mmCIF file with all atom_site columns, C-alpha atoms in Angstrom:
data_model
loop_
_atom_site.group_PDB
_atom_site.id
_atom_site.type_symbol
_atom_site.label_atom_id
_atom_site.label_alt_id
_atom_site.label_comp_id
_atom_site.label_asym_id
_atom_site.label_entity_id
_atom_site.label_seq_id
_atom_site.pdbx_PDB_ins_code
_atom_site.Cartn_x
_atom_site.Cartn_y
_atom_site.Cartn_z
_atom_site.occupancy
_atom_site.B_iso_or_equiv
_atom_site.pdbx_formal_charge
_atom_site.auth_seq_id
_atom_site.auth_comp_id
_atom_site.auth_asym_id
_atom_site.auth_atom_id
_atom_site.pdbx_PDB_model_num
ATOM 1   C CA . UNK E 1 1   ? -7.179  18.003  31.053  1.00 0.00 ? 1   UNK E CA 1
ATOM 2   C CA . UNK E 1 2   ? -7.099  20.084  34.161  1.00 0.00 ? 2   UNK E CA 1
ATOM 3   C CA . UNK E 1 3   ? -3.719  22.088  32.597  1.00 0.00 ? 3   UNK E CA 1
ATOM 4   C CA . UNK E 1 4   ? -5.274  23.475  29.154  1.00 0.00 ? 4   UNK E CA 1
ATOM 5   C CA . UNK E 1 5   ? -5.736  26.935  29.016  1.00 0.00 ? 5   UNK E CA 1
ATOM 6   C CA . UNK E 1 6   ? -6.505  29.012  26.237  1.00 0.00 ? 6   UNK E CA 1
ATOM 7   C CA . UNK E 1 7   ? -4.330  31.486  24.455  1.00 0.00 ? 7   UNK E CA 1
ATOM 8   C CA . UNK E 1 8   ? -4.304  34.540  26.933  1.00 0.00 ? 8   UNK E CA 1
ATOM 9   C CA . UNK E 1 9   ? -3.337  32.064  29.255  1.00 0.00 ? 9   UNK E CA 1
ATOM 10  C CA . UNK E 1 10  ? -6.654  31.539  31.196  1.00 0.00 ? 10  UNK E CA 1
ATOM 11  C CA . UNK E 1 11  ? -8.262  27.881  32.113  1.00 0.00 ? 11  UNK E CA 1
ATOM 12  C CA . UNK E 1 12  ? -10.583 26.728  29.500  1.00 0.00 ? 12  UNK E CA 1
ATOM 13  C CA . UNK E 1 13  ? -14.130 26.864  30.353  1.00 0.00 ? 13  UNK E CA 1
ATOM 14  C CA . UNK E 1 14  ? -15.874 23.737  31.447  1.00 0.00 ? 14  UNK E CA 1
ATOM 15  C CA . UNK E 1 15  ? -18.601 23.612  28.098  1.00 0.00 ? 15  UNK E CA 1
ATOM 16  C CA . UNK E 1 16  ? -15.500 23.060  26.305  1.00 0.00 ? 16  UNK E CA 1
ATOM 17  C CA . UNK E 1 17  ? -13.566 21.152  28.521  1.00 0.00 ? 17  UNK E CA 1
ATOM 18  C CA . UNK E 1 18  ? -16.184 18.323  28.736  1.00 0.00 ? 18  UNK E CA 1
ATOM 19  C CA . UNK E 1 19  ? -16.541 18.515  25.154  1.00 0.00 ? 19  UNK E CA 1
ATOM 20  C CA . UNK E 1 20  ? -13.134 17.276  24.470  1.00 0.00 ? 20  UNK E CA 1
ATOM 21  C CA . UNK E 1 21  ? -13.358 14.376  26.730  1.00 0.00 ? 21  UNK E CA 1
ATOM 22  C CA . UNK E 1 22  ? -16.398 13.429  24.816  1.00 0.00 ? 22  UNK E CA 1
ATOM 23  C CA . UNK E 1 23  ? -14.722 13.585  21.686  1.00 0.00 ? 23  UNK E CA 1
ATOM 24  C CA . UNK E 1 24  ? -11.223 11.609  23.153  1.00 0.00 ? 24  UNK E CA 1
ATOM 25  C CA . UNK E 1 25  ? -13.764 9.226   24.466  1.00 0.00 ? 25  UNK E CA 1
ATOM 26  C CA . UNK E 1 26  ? -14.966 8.547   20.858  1.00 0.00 ? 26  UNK E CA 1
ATOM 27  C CA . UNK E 1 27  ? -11.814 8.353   19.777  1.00 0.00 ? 27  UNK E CA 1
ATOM 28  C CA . UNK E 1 28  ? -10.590 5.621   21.876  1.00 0.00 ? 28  UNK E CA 1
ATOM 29  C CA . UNK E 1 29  ? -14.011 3.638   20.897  1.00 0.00 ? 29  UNK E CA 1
ATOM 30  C CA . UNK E 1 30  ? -13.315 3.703   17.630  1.00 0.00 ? 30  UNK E CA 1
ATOM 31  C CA . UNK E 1 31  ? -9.556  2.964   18.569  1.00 0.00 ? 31  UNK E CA 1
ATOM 32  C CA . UNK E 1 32  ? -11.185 -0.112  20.191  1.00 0.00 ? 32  UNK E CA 1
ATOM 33  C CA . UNK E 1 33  ? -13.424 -0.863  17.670  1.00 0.00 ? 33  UNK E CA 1
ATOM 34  C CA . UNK E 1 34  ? -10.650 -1.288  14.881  1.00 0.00 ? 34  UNK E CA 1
ATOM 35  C CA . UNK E 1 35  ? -8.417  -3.378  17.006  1.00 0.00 ? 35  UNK E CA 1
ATOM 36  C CA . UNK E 1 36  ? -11.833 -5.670  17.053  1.00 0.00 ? 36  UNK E CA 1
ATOM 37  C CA . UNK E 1 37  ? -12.051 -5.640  13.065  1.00 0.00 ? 37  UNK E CA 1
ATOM 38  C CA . UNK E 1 38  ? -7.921  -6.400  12.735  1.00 0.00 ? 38  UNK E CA 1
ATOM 39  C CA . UNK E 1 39  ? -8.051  -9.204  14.969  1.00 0.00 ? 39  UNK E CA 1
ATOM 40  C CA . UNK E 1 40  ? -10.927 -10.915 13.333  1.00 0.00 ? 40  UNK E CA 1
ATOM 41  C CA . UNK E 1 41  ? -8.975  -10.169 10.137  1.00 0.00 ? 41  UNK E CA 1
ATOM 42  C CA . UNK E 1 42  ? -6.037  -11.872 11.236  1.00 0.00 ? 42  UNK E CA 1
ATOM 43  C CA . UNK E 1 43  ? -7.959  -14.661 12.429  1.00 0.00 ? 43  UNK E CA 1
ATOM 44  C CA . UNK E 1 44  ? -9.883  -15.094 9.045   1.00 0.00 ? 44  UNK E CA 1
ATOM 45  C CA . UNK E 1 45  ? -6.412  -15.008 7.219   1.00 0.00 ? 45  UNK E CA 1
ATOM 46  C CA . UNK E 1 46  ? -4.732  -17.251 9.357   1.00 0.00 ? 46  UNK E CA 1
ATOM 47  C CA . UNK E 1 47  ? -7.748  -20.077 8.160   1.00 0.00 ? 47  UNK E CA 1
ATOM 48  C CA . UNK E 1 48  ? -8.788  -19.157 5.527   1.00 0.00 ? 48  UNK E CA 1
ATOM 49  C CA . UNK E 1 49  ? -5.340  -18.629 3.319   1.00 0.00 ? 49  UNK E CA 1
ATOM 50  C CA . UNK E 1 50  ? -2.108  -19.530 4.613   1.00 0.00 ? 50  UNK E CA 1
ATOM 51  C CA . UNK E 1 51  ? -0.372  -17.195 1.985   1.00 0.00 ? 51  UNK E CA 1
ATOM 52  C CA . UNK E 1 52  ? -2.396  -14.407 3.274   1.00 0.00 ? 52  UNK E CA 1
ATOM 53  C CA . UNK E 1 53  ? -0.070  -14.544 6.744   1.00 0.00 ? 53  UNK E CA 1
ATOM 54  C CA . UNK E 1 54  ? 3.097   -15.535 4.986   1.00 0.00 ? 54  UNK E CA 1
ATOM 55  C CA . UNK E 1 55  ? 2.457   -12.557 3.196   1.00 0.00 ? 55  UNK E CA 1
ATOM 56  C CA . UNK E 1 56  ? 1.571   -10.066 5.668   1.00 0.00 ? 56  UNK E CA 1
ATOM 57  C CA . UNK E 1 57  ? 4.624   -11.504 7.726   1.00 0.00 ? 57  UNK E CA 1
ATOM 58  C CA . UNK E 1 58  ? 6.740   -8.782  5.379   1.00 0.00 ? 58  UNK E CA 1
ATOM 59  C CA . UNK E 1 59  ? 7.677   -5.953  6.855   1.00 0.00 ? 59  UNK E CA 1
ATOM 60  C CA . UNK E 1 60  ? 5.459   -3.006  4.688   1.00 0.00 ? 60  UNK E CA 1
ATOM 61  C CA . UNK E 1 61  ? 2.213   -5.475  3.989   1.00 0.00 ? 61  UNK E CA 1
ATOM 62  C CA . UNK E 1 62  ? -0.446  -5.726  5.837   1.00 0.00 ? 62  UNK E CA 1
ATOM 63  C CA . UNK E 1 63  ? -3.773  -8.071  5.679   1.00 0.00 ? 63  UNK E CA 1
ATOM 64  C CA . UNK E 1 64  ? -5.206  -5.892  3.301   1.00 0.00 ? 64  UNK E CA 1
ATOM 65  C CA . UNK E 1 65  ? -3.215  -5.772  0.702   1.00 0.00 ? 65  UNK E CA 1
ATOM 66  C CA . UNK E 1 66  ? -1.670  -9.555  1.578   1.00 0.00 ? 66  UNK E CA 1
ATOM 67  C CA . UNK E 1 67  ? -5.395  -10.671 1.262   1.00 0.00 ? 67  UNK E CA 1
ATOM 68  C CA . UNK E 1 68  ? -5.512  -8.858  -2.373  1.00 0.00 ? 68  UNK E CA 1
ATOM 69  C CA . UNK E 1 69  ? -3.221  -10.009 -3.651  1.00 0.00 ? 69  UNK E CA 1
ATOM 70  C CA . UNK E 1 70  ? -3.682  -13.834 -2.735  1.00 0.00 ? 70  UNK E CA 1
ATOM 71  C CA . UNK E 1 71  ? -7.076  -13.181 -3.940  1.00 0.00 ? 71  UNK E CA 1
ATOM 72  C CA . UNK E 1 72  ? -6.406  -11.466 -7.353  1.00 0.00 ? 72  UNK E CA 1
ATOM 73  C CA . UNK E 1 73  ? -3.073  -12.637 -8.657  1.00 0.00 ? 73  UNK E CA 1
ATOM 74  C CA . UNK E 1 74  ? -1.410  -15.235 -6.811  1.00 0.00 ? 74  UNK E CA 1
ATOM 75  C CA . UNK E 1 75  ? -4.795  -17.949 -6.378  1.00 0.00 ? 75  UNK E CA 1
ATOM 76  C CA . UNK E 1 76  ? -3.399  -18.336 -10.623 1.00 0.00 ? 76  UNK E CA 1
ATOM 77  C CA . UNK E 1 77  ? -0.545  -20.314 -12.194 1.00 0.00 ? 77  UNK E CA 1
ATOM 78  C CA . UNK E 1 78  ? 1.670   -18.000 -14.479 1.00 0.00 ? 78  UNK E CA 1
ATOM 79  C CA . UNK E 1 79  ? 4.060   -19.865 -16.968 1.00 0.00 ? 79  UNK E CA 1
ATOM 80  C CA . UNK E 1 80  ? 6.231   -16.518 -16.965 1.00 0.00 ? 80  UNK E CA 1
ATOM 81  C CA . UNK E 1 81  ? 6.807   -13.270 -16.010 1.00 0.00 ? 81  UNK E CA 1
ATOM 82  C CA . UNK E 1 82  ? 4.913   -11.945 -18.859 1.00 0.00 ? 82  UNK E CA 1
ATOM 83  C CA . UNK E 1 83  ? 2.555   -13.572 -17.764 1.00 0.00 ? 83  UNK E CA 1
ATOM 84  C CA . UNK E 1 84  ? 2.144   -12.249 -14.665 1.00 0.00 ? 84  UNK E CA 1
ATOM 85  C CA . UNK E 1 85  ? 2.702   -8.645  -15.949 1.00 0.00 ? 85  UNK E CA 1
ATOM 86  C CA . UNK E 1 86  ? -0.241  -9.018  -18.733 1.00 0.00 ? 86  UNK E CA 1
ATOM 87  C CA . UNK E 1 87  ? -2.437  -9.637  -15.912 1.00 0.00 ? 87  UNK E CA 1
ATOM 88  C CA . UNK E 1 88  ? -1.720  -7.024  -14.112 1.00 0.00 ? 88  UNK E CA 1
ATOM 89  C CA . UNK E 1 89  ? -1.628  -4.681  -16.582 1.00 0.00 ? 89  UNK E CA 1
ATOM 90  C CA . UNK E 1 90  ? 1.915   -3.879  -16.562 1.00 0.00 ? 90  UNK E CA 1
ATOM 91  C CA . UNK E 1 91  ? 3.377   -5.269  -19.574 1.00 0.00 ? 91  UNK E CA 1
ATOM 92  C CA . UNK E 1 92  ? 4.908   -2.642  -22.078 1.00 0.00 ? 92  UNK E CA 1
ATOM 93  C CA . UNK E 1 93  ? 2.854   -1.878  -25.108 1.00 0.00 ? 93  UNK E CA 1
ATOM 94  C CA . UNK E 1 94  ? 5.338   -1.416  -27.981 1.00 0.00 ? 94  UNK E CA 1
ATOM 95  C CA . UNK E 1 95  ? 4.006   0.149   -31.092 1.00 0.00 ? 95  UNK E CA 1
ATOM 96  C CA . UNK E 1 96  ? 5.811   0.046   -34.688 1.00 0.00 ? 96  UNK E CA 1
ATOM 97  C CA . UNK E 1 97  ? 5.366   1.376   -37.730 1.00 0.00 ? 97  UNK E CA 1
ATOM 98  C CA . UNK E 1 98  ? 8.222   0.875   -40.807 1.00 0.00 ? 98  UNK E CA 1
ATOM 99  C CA . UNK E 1 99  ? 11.502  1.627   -39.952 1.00 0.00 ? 99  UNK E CA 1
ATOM 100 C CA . UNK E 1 100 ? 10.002  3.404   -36.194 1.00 0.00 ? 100 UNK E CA 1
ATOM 101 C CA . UNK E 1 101 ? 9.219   1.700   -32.951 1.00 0.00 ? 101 UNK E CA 1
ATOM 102 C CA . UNK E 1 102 ? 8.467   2.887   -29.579 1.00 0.00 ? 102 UNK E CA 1
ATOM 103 C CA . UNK E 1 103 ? 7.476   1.893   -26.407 1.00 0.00 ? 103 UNK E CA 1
ATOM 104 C CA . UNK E 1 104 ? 3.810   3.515   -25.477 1.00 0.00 ? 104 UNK E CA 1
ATOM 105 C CA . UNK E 1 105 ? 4.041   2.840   -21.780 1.00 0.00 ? 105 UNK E CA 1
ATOM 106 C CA . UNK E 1 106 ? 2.190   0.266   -19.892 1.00 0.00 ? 106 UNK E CA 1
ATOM 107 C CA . UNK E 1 107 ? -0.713  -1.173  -21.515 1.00 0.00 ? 107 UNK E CA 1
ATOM 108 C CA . UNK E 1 108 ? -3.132  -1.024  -18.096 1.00 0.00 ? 108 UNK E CA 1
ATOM 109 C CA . UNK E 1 109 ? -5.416  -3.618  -19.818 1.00 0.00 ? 109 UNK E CA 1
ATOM 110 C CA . UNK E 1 110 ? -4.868  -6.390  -16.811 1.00 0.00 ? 110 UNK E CA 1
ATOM 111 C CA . UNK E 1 111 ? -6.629  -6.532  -13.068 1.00 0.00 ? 111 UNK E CA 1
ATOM 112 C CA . UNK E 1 112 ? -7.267  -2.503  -12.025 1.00 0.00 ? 112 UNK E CA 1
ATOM 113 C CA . UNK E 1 113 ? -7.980  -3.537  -8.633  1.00 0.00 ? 113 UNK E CA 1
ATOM 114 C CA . UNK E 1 114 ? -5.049  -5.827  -8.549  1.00 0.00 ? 114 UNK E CA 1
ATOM 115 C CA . UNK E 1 115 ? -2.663  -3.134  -10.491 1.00 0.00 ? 115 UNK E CA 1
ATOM 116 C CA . UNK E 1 116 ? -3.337  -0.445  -7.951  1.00 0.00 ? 116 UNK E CA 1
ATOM 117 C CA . UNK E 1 117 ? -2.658  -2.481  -5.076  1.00 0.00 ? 117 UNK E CA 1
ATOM 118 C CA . UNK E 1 118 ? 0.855   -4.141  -6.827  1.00 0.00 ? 118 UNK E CA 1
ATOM 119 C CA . UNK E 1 119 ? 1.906   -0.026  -7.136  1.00 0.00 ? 119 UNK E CA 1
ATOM 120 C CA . UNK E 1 120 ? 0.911   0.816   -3.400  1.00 0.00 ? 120 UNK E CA 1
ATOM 121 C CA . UNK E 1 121 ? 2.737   -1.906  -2.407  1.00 0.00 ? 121 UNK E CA 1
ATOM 122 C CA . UNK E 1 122 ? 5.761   -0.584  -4.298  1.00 0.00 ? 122 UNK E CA 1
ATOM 123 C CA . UNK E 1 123 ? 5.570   2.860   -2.576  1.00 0.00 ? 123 UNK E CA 1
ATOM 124 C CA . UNK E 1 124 ? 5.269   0.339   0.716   1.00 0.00 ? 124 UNK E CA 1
ATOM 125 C CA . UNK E 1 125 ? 7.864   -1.287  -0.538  1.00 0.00 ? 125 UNK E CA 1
ATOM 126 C CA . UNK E 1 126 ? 10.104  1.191   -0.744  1.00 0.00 ? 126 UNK E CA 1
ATOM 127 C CA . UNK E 1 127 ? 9.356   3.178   2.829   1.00 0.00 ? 127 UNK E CA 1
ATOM 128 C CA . UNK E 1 128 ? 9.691   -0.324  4.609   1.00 0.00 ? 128 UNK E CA 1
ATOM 129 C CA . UNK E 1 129 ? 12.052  -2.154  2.835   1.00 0.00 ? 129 UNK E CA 1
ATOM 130 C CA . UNK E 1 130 ? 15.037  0.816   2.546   1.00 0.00 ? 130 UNK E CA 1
ATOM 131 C CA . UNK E 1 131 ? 17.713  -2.249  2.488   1.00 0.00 ? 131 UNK E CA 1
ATOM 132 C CA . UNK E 1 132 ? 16.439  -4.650  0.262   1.00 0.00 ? 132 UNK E CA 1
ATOM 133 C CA . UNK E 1 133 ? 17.941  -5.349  -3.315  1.00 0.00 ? 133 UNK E CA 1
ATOM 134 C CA . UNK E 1 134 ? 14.807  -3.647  -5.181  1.00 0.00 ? 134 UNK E CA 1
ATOM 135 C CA . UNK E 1 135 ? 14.714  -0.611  -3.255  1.00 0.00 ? 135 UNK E CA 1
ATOM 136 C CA . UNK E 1 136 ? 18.313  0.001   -3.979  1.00 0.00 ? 136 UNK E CA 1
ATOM 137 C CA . UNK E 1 137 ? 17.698  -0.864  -7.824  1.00 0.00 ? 137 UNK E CA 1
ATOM 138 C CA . UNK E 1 138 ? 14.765  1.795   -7.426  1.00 0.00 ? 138 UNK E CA 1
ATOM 139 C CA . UNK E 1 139 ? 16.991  4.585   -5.753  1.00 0.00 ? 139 UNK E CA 1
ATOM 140 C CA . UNK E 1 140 ? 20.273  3.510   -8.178  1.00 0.00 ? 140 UNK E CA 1
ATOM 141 C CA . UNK E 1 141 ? 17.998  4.085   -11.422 1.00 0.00 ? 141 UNK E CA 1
ATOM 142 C CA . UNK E 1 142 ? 15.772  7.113   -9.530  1.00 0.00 ? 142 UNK E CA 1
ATOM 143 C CA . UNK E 1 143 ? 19.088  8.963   -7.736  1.00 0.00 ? 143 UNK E CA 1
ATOM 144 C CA . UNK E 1 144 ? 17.310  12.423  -6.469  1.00 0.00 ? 144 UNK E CA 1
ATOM 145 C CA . UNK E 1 145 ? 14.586  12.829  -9.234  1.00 0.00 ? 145 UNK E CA 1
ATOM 146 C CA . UNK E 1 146 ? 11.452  13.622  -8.100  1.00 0.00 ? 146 UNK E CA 1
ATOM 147 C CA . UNK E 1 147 ? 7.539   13.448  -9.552  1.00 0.00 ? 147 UNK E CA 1
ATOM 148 C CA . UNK E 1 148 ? 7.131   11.914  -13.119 1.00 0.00 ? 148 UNK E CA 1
ATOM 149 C CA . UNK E 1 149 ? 10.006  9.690   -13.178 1.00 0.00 ? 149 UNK E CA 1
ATOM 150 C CA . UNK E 1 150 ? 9.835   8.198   -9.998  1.00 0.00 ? 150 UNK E CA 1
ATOM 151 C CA . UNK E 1 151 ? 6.070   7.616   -10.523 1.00 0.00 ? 151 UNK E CA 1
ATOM 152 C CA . UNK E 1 152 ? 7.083   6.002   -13.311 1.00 0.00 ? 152 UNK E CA 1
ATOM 153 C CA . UNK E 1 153 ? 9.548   3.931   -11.850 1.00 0.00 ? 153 UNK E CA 1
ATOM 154 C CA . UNK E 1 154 ? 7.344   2.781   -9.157  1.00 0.00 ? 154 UNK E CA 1
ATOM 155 C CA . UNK E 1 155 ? 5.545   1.048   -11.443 1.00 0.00 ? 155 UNK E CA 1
ATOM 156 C CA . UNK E 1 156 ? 8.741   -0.766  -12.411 1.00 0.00 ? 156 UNK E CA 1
ATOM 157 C CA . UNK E 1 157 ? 9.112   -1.943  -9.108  1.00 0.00 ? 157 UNK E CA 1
ATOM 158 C CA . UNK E 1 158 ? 5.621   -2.716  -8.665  1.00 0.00 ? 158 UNK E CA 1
ATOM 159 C CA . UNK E 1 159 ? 6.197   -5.100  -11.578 1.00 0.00 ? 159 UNK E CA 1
ATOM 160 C CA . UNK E 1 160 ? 9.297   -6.410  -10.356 1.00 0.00 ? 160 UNK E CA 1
ATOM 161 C CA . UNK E 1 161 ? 8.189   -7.329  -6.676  1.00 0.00 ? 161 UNK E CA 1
ATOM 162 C CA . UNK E 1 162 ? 5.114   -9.111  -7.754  1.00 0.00 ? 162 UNK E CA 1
ATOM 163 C CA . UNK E 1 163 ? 7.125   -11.084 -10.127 1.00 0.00 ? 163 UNK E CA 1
ATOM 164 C CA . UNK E 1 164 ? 9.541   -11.606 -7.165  1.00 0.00 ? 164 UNK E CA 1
ATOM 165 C CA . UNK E 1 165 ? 6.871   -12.758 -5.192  1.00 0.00 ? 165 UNK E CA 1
#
């Protein structure tokens, strides 16, 4: 603290001085503070739900999303990968008429809650997992393409971990 100066090189007065200890101070409580609400998450996880901590074992999930996930999707039996998808809300609505059929995206009629977690785990996913077999399936299909499509296909791999998992 003694070092900083301001711009033309002079010391910084001592008004502002003491007012960024104050605010480092706050910092480190609330530093302090969320190391207090982590632990008591892990502990909570680790008896409460054992799948929470296998989960959050992966590298790229934490509690958080471990604990949603246990708690939305996986507490249920799926016969299939349909299944699973439908409840998410990321099975493919297909829509035909006659002789013409299409694909009108995902259908986004599942879990919301459970939905938007399965797609932040994908961009997770795919930041802490750079090696693993989906990733590479992501990047193969994606190459350098950037907005739309790889929003898009984030969603794929959203699908396809959760089924994975």
């Amino acid at each position: 603290m003694e070092t900083l100066r301001t711009a033309d090189g002079r010391d910084l007065p001592p008004c502002p001085k003491n007012e960024i200890k104050r605010e480092c101070r706050r910092l480190w409580q609330v530093i302090e503070m969320i190391m207090e609400v982590e632990a008591e998450q892990r502990q909570a996880a680790e008896t409460a739900a054992p799948g929470i901590a296998q989960l959050s074992h992966l590298r790229g999930i934490g509690l958080t999303i471990a604990s949603v996930m246990m708690n939305e999707v996986f507490f249920r039996d799926f016969q299939n990968r349909r299944e699973v998808a439908g409840y998410l809300g990321l099975a493919s609505s297909p829509w035909s008429s006659g002789a013409v059929g299409r694909d009108q995206g995902i259908q986004r009629s599942g879990n919301p809650r459970a939905r938007r977690t399965a797609i932040e785990l994908g961009w997770l996913w795919l930041r802490h997992q750079p090696d693993s077999g989906l990733a590479r399936w992501f990047h193969e299909r994606v190459g350098a393409g950037k907005g739309r499509i790889r929003r898009t296909m984030v969603v794929v791999l959203a699908r396809k971990l959760i089924i994975a998992l």
